[in-house]
Short mmCIF file of C-alpha atoms in Angstrom, two decimals:
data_model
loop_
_atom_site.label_atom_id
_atom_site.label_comp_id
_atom_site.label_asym_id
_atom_site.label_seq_id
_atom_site.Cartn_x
_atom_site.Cartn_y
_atom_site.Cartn_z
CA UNK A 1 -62.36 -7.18 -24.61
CA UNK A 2 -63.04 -7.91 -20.82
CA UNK A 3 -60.46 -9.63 -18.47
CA UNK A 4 -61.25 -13.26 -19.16
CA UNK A 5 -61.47 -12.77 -23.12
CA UNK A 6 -57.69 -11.13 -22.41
CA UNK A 7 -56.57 -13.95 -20.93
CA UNK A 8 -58.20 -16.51 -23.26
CA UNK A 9 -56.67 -14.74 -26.14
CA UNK A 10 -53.64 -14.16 -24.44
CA UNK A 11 -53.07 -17.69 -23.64
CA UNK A 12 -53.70 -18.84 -27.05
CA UNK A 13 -51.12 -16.53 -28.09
CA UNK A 14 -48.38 -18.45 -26.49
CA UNK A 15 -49.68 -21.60 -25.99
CA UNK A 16 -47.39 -21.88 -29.73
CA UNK A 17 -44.73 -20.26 -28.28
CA UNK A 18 -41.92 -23.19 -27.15
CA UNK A 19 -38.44 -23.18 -27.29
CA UNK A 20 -37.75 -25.38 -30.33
CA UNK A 21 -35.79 -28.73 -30.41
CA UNK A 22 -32.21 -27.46 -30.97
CA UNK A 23 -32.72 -24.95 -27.98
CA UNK A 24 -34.08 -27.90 -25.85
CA UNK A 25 -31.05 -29.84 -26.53
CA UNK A 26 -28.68 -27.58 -26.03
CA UNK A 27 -30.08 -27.07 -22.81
CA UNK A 28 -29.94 -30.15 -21.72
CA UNK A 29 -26.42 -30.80 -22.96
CA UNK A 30 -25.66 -28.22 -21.04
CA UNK A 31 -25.15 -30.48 -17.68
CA UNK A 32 -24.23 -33.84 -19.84
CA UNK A 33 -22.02 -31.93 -21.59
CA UNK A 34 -22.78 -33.85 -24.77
CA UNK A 35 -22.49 -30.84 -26.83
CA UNK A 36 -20.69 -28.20 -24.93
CA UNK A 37 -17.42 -27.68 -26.64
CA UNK A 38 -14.54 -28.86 -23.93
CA UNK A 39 -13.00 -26.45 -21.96
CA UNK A 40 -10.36 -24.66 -24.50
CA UNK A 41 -6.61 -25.34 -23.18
CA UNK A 42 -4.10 -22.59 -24.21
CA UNK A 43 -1.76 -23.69 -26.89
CA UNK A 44 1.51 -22.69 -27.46
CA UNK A 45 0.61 -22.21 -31.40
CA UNK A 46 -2.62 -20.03 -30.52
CA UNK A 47 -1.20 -17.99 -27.91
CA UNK A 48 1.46 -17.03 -30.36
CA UNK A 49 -0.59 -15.92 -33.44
CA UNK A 50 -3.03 -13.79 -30.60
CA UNK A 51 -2.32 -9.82 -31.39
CA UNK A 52 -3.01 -7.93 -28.52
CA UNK A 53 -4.22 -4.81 -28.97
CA UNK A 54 -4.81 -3.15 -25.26
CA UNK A 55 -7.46 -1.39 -24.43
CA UNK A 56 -6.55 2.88 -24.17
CA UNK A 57 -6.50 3.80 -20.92
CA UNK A 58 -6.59 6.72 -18.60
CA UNK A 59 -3.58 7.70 -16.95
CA UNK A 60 -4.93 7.37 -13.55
CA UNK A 61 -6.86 4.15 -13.94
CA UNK A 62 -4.01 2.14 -13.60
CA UNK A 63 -0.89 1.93 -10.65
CA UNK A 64 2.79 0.72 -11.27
CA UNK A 65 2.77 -1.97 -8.90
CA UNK A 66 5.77 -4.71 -9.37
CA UNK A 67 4.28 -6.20 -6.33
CA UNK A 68 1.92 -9.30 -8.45
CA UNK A 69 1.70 -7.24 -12.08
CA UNK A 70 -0.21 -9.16 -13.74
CA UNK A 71 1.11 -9.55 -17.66
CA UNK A 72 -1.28 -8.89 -20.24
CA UNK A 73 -0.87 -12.37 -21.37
CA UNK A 74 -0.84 -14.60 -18.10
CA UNK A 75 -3.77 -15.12 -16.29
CA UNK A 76 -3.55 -15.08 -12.57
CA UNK A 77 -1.92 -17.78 -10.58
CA UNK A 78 -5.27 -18.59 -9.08
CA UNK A 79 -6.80 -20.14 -12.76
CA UNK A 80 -5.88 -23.52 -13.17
CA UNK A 81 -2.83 -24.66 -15.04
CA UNK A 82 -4.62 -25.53 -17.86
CA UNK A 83 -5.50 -22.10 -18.81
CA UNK A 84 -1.77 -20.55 -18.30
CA UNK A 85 0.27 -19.78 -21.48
CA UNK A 86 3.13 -21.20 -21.69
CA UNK A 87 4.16 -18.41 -24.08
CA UNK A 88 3.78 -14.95 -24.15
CA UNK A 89 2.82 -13.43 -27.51
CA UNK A 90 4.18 -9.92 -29.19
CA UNK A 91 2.32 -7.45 -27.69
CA UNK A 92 1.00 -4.86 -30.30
CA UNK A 93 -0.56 -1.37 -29.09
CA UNK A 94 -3.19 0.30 -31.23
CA UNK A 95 -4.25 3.63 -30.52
CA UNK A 96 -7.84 4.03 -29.16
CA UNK A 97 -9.51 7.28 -29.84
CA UNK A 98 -9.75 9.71 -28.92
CA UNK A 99 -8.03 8.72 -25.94
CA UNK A 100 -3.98 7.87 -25.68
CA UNK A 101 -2.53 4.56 -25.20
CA UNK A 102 -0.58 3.20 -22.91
CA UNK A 103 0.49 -0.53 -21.62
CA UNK A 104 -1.79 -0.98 -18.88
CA UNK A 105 -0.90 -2.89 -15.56
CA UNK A 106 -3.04 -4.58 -13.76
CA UNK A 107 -3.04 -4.36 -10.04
CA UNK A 108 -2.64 -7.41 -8.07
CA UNK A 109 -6.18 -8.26 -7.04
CA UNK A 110 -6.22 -7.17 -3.25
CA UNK A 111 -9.04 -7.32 -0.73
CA UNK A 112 -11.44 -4.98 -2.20
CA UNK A 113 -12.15 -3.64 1.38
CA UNK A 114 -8.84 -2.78 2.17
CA UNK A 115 -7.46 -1.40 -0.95
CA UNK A 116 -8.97 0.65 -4.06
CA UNK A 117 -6.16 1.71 -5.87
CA UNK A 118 -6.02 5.07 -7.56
CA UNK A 119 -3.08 6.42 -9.68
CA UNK A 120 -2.67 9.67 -8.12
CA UNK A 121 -3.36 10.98 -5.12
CA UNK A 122 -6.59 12.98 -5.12
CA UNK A 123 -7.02 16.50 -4.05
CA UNK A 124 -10.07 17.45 -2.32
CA UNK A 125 -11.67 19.82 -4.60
CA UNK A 126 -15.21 20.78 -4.87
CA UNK A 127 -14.72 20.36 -8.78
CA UNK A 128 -14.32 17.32 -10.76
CA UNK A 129 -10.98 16.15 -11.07
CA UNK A 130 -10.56 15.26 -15.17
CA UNK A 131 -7.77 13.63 -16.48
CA UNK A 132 -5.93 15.53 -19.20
CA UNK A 133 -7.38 12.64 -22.04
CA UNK A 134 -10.47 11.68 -20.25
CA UNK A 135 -12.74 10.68 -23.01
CA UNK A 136 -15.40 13.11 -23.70
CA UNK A 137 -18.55 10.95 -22.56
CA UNK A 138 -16.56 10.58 -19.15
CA UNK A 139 -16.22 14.22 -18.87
CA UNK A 140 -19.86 15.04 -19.56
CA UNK A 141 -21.29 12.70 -17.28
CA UNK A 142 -19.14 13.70 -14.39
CA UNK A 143 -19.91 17.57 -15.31
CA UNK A 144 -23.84 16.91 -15.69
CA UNK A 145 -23.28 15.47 -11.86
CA UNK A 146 -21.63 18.12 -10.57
CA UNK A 147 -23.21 20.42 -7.76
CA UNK A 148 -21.65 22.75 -5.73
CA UNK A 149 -21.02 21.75 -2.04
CA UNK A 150 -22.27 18.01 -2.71
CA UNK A 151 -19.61 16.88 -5.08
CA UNK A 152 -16.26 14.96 -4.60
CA UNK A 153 -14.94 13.65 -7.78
CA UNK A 154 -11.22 11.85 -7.62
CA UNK A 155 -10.01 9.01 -9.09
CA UNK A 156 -11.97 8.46 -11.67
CA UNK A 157 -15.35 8.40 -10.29
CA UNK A 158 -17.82 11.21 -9.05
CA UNK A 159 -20.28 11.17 -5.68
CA UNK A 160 -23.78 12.12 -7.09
CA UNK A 161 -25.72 11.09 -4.16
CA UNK A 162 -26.23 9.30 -1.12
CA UNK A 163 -28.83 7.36 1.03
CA UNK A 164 -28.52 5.91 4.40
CA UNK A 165 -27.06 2.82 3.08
CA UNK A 166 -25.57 3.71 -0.30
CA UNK A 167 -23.77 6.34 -2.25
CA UNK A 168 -24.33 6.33 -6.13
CA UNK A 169 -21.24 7.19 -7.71
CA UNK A 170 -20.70 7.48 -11.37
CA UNK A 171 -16.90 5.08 -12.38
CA UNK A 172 -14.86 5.25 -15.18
CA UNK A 173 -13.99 2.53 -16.68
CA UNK A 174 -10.48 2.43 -15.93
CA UNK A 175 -11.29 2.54 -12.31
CA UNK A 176 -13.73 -0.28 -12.47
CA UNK A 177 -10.80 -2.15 -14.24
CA UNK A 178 -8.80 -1.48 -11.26
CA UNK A 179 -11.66 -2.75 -8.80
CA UNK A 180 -12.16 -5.97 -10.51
CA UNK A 181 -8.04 -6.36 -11.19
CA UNK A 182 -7.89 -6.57 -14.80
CA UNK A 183 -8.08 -4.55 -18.21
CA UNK A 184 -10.54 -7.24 -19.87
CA UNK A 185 -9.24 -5.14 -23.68
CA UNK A 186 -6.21 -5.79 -22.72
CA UNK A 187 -6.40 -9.36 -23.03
CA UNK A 188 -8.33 -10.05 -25.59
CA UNK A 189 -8.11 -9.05 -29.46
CA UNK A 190 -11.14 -6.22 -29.51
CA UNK A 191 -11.81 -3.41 -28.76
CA UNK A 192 -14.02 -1.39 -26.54
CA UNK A 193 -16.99 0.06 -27.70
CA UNK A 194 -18.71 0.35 -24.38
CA UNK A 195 -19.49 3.06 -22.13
CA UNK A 196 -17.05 5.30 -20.68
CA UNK A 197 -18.34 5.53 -17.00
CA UNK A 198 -20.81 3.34 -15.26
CA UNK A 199 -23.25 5.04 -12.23
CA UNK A 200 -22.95 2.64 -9.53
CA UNK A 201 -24.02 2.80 -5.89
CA UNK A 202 -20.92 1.77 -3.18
CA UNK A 203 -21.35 0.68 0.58
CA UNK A 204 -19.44 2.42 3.56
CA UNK A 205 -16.46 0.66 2.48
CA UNK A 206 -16.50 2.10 -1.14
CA UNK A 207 -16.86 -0.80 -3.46
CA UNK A 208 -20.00 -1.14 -5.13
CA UNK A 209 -23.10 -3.07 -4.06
CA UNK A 210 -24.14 -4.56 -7.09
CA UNK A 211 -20.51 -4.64 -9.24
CA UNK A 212 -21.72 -6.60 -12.95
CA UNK A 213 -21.42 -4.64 -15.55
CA UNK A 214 -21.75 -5.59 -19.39
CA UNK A 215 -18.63 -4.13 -21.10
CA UNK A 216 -18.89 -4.28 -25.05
CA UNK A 217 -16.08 -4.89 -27.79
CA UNK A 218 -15.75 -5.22 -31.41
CA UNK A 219 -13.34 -7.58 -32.28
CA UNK A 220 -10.55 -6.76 -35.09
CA UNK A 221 -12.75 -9.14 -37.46
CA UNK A 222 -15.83 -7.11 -36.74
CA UNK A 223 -17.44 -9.42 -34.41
CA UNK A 224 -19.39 -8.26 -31.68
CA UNK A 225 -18.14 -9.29 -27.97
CA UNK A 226 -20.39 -8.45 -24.44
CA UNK A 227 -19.01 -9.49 -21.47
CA UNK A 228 -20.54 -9.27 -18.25
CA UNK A 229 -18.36 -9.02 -15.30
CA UNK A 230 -18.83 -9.30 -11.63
CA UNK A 231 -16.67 -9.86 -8.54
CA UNK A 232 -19.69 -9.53 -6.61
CA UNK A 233 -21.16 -12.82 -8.53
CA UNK A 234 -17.79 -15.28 -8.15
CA UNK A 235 -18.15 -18.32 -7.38
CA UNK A 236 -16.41 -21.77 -8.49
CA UNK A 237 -18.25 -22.22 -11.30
CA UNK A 238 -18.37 -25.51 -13.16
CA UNK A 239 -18.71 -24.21 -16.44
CA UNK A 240 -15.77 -22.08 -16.40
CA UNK A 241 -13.68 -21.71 -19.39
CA UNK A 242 -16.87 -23.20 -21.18
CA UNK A 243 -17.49 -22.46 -25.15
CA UNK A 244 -20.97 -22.85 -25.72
CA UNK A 245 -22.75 -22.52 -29.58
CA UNK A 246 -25.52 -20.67 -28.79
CA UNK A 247 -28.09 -19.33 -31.64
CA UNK A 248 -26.48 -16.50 -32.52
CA UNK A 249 -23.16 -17.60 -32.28
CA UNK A 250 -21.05 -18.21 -28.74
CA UNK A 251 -21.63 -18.20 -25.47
CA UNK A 252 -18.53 -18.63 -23.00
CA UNK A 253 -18.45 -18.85 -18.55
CA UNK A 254 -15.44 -18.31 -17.31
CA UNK A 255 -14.40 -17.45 -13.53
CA UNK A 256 -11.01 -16.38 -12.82
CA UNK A 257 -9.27 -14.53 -10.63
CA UNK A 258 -12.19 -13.36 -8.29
CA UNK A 259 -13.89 -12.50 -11.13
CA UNK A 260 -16.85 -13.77 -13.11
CA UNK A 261 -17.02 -13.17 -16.89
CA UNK A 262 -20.48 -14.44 -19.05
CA UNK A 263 -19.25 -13.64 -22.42
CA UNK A 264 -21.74 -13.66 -25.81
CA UNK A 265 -20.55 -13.40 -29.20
CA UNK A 266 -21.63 -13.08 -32.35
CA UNK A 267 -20.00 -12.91 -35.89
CA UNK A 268 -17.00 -14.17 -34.10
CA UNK A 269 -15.46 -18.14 -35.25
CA UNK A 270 -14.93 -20.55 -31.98
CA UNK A 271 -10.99 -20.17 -31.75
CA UNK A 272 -11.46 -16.64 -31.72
CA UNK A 273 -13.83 -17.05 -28.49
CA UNK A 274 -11.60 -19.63 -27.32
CA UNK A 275 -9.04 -17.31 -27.41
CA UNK A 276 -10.91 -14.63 -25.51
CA UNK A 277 -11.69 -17.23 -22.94
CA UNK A 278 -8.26 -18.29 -22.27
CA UNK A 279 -7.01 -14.61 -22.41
CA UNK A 280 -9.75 -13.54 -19.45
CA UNK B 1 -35.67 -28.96 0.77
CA UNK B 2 -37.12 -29.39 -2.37
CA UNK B 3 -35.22 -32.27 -4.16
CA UNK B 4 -35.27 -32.12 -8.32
CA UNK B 5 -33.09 -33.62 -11.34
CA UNK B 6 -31.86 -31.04 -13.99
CA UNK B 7 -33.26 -32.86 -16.70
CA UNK B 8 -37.03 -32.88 -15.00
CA UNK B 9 -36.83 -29.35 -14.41
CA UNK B 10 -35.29 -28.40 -17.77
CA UNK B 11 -38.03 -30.44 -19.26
CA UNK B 12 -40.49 -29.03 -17.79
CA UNK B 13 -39.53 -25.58 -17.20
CA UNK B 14 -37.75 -24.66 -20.46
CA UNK B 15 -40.97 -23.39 -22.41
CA UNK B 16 -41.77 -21.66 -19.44
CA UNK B 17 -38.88 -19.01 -19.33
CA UNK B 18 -38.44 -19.16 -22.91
CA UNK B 19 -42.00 -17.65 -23.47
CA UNK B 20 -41.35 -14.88 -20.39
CA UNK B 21 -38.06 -14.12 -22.23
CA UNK B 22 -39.94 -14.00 -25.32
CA UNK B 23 -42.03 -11.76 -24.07
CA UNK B 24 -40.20 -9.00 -22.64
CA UNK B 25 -37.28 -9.23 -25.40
CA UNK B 26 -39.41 -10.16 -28.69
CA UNK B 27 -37.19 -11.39 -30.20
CA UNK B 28 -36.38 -14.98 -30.73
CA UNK B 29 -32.68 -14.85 -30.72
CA UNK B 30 -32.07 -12.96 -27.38
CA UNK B 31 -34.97 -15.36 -25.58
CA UNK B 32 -33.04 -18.59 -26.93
CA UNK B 33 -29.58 -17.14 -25.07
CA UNK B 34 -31.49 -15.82 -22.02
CA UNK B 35 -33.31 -19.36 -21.57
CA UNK B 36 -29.67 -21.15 -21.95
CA UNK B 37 -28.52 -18.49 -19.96
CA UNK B 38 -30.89 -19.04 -17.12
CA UNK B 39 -30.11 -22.78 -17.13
CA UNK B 40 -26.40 -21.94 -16.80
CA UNK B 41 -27.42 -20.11 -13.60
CA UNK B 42 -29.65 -23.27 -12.06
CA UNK B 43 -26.72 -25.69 -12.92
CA UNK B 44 -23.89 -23.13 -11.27
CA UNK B 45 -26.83 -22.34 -8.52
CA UNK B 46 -25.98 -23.64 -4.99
CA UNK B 47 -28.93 -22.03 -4.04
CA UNK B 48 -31.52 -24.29 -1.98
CA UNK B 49 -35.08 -24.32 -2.56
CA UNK B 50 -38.08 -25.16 -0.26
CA UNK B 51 -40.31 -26.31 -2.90
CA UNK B 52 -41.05 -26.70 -6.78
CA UNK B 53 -42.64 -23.29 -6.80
CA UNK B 54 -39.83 -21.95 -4.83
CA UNK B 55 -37.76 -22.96 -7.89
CA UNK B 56 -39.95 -21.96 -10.88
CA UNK B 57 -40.45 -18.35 -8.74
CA UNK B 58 -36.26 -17.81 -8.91
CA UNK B 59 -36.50 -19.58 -12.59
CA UNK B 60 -38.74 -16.18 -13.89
CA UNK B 61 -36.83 -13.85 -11.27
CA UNK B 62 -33.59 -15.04 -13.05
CA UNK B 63 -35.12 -14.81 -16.59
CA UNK B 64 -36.48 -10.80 -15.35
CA UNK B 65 -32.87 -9.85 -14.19
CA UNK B 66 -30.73 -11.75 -17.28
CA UNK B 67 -33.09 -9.36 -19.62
CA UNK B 68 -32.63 -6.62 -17.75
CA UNK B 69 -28.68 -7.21 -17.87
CA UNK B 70 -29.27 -7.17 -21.73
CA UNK B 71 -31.40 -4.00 -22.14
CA UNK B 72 -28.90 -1.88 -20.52
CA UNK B 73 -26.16 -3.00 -22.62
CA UNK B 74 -24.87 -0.61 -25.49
CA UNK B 75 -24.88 -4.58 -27.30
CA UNK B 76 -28.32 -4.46 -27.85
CA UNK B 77 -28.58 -1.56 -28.91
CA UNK B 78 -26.28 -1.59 -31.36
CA UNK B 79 -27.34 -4.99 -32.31
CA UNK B 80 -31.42 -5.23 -31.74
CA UNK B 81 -33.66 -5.41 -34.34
CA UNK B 82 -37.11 -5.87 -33.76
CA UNK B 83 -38.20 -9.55 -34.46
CA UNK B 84 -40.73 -9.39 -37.11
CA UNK B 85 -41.34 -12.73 -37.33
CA UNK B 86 -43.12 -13.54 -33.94
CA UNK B 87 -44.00 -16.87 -33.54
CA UNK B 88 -47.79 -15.70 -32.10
CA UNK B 89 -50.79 -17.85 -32.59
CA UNK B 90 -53.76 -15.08 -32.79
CA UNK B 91 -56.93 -15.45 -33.74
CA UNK B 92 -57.60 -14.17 -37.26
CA UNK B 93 -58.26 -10.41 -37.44
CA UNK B 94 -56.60 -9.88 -33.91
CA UNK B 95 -54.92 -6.55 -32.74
CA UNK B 96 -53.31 -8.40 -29.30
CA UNK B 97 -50.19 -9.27 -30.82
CA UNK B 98 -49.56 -5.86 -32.17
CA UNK B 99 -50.97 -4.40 -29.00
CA UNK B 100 -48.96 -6.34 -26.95
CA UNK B 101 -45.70 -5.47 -28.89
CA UNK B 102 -46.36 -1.77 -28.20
CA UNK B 103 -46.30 -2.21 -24.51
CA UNK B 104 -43.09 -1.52 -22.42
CA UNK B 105 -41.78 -4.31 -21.35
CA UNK B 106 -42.50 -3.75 -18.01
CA UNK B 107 -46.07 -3.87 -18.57
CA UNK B 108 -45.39 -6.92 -20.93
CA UNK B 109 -44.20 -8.66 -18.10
CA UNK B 110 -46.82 -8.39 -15.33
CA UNK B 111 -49.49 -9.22 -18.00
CA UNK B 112 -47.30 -12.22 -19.05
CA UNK B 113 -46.89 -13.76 -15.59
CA UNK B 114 -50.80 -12.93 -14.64
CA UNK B 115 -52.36 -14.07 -17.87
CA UNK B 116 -50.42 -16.53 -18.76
CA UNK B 117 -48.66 -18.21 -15.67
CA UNK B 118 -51.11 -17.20 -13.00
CA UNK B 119 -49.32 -15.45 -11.04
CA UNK B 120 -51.40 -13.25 -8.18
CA UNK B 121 -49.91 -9.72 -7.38
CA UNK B 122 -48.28 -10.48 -4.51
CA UNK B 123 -46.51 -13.32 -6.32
CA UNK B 124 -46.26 -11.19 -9.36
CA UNK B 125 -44.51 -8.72 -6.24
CA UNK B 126 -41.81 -11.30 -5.04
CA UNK B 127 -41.07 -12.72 -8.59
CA UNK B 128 -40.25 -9.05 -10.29
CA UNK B 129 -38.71 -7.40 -6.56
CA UNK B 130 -41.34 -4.72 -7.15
CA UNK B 131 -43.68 -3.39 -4.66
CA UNK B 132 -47.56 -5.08 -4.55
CA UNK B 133 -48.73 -1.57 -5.36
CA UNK B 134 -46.33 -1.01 -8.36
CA UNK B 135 -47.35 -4.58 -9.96
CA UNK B 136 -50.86 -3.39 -9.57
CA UNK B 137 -50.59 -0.04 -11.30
CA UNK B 138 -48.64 -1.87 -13.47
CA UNK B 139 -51.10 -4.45 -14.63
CA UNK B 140 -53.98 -1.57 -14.65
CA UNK B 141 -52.33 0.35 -16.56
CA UNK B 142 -51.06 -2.60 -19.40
CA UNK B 143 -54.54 -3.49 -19.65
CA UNK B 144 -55.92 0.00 -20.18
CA UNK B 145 -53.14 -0.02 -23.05
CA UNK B 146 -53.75 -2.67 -24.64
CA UNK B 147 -57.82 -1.24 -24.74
CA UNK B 148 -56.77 1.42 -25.59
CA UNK B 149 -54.39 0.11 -29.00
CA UNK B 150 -57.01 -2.31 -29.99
CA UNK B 151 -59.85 -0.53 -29.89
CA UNK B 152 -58.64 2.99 -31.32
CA UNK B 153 -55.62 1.53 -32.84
CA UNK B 154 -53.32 4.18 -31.38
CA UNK B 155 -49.89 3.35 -30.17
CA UNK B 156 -49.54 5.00 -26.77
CA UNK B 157 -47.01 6.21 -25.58
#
């Protein structure tokens, strides 16, 4: 087959291929709204039946700060009124394994230029630092990255090389919930089946040139939850808080707190994504 | 700056990214959220553009990056399964659409947006954010591929 039967039999393959009708108007419904499920307002009644089940973390992912805590079940006074509970449900702590739990607290969202929290402070040691229940696939990648004489590992993340512009570290999660302010599994009903560390690559001032990151959670009803995060990608969106059916299931925008959550579900009903939303 | 109405550009561009998404995903399901996904981006978007080719250039480049987002997520693969039921026209007794799902996706792509959209290498080059030399290699190589499954009927790797 020469080039131009290629592309003659190429074309003819997708010539068929369209996006069908439902697609189409969903997609066009998208800015007319005609379709989109309205923005989901916290009710008292929802808010209450939510069971929080937080997200295990590691000790030094989080800092006791009384200065702005954040509650696991009140969004940040940036989001809109709308989206505030009015009442804060039971909290309920499940064990994550193989890790221990604890209540996290979210650090008030700072500049990220000026501050990166870290739990402890970190000694300069030519070895990783591990925390005493860091999760296993946290402790292998940091140990695969480790070289003598080019390795600084505190707080949660590891320096496995450097450019002229960049460093590539590899995060733990918990410290990438400290960067972007919030313990997503904290506030919403799943929990986290995702990756334990993340390799990203950080400017001169530490925080990471390109910060969104799909995190991954299985609800308690078995439904499957990405959400991709970014503080990097914030802006005012207009879809925010946003249920959208998509084929599969549900689609959700949100943007809160500097932060800017796409979130797909499927197997999941739309109060339980409505939930999620107004929990982000 | 190029002036446009959602609507006309959904319209007309919709088919477009669903069939790129198609393409590099193959699977019917994660090109329908990509394509809705893409659309959420142009309607959040305050970017400017200098021209209707300007637009359907950031449309694919959008479509690339939302796919790649959803490769590297332990979602899909927890959750992928292979579409079987590919929506392909061939003609009868025709390997491409078998060769074609072999391919990385990588490959998949280039030979998407040059066969199908038109796209020359250096567009090809701005479009995926790869180098004019990579897209070339690249499209060499998918094409010696795709020989090479169709005629000997070999899967290579």
């Amino acid at each position: 087959m020469n080039d131009a039967e290629l592309k003659e039999a190429y074309k003819k393959m997708f010539d068929d291929v369209h996006a069908s009708d439902e697609l189409r108007g969903r997609v066009i419904n998208l800015k007319h709204r005609n379709r989109v499920i309205t923005p989901f307002k916290a009710t008292i009644g929802t808010i209450a039946a939510a069971v929080m089940i937080f997200a295990a973390v590691n000790e030094y992912g989080f800092v006791e700060n009384t200065d702005g805590v954040i509650s696991q079940t009140t969004v940040s006074t940036q989001t809109p009124q709308a989206e505030i509970s009015a009442v804060k449900p039971e909290a309920t702590t499940a064990p994550q394994k193989p890790k221990t739990t604890k209540k996290p607290v979210a650090v008030k969202k700072t500049d990220a230029v000026a501050v990166l929290p870290v739990a402890q402070t970190p000694e300069p040691s030519s070895a990783p630092v591990v925390a005493e229940h860091a999760p296993a696939e946290a402790e292998a990648d940091i140990a695969a990255y480790t070289a003598e004489g080019e390795m600084a590992s505190y707080g949660g993340r590891a320096i496995v090389g450097n450019d002229a512009d960049n460093t590539t570290e590899i995060w733990e999660i918990n410290r990438y919930y400290n960067y972007i302010g919030t313990d997503i599994g904290s506030s919403i009903n799943a929990s986290y089946t995702g990756p334990q560390s993340f390799e990203l690559d950080t400017g001169a001032d530490g925080t990471p040139v390109e910060d969104m990151l799909s995190l991954t959670y299985l609800s308690a009803n078995g439904g499957n939850i990405r959400i991709t995060v970014s503080k990097s990608a914030y802006f005012d969106s207009q879809l925010s808080g946003t249920v959208i059916e998509s084929g599969n299931g549900y689609n959700a925008y949100k943007v809160s707190s500097g932060v800017y959550y796409q979130i797909y579900t499927t197997g999941m009903s739309l109060d339980e994504v409505q939930t999620i939303v107004s929990g982000l | 700056m190029y002036r446009y109405t959602y609507d006309e550009i959904a319209e007309k561009y919709i088919d477009t990214i669903y069939r790129l998404a198609f393409s590099r995903t193959k699977s019917t399901q994660y090109a329908e959220d990509i394509t809705q996904d893409v659309f959420v981006k142009l309607i959040d978007s305050r970017k400017s553009f200098e021209s209707e080719e300007h637009l359907k250039a950031w449309l694919l480049r959008v479509t690339i990056n939302l796919t790649k987002d959803l490769f590297s997520s332990a979602w899909f693969k927890r959750t992928s399964e292979l579409d079987e039921n590919i929506s392909y026209t061939a003609e009868e007794g025709s390997d491409l659409p078998h060769a074609l799902s072999c391919l990385p996706k990588k490959y998949r792509t280039v030979i998407h947006l040059h066969y199908y959209e038109g796209y020359r290498v250096d567009e090809i080059a701005q479009i995926t954010g790869a180098s004019q030399g990579t897209v070339k290699s690249q499209l060499h190589r998918g094409r010696q591929m795709l020989k090479t499954i169709m005629e000997e009927g070999e899967t290579v790797e």
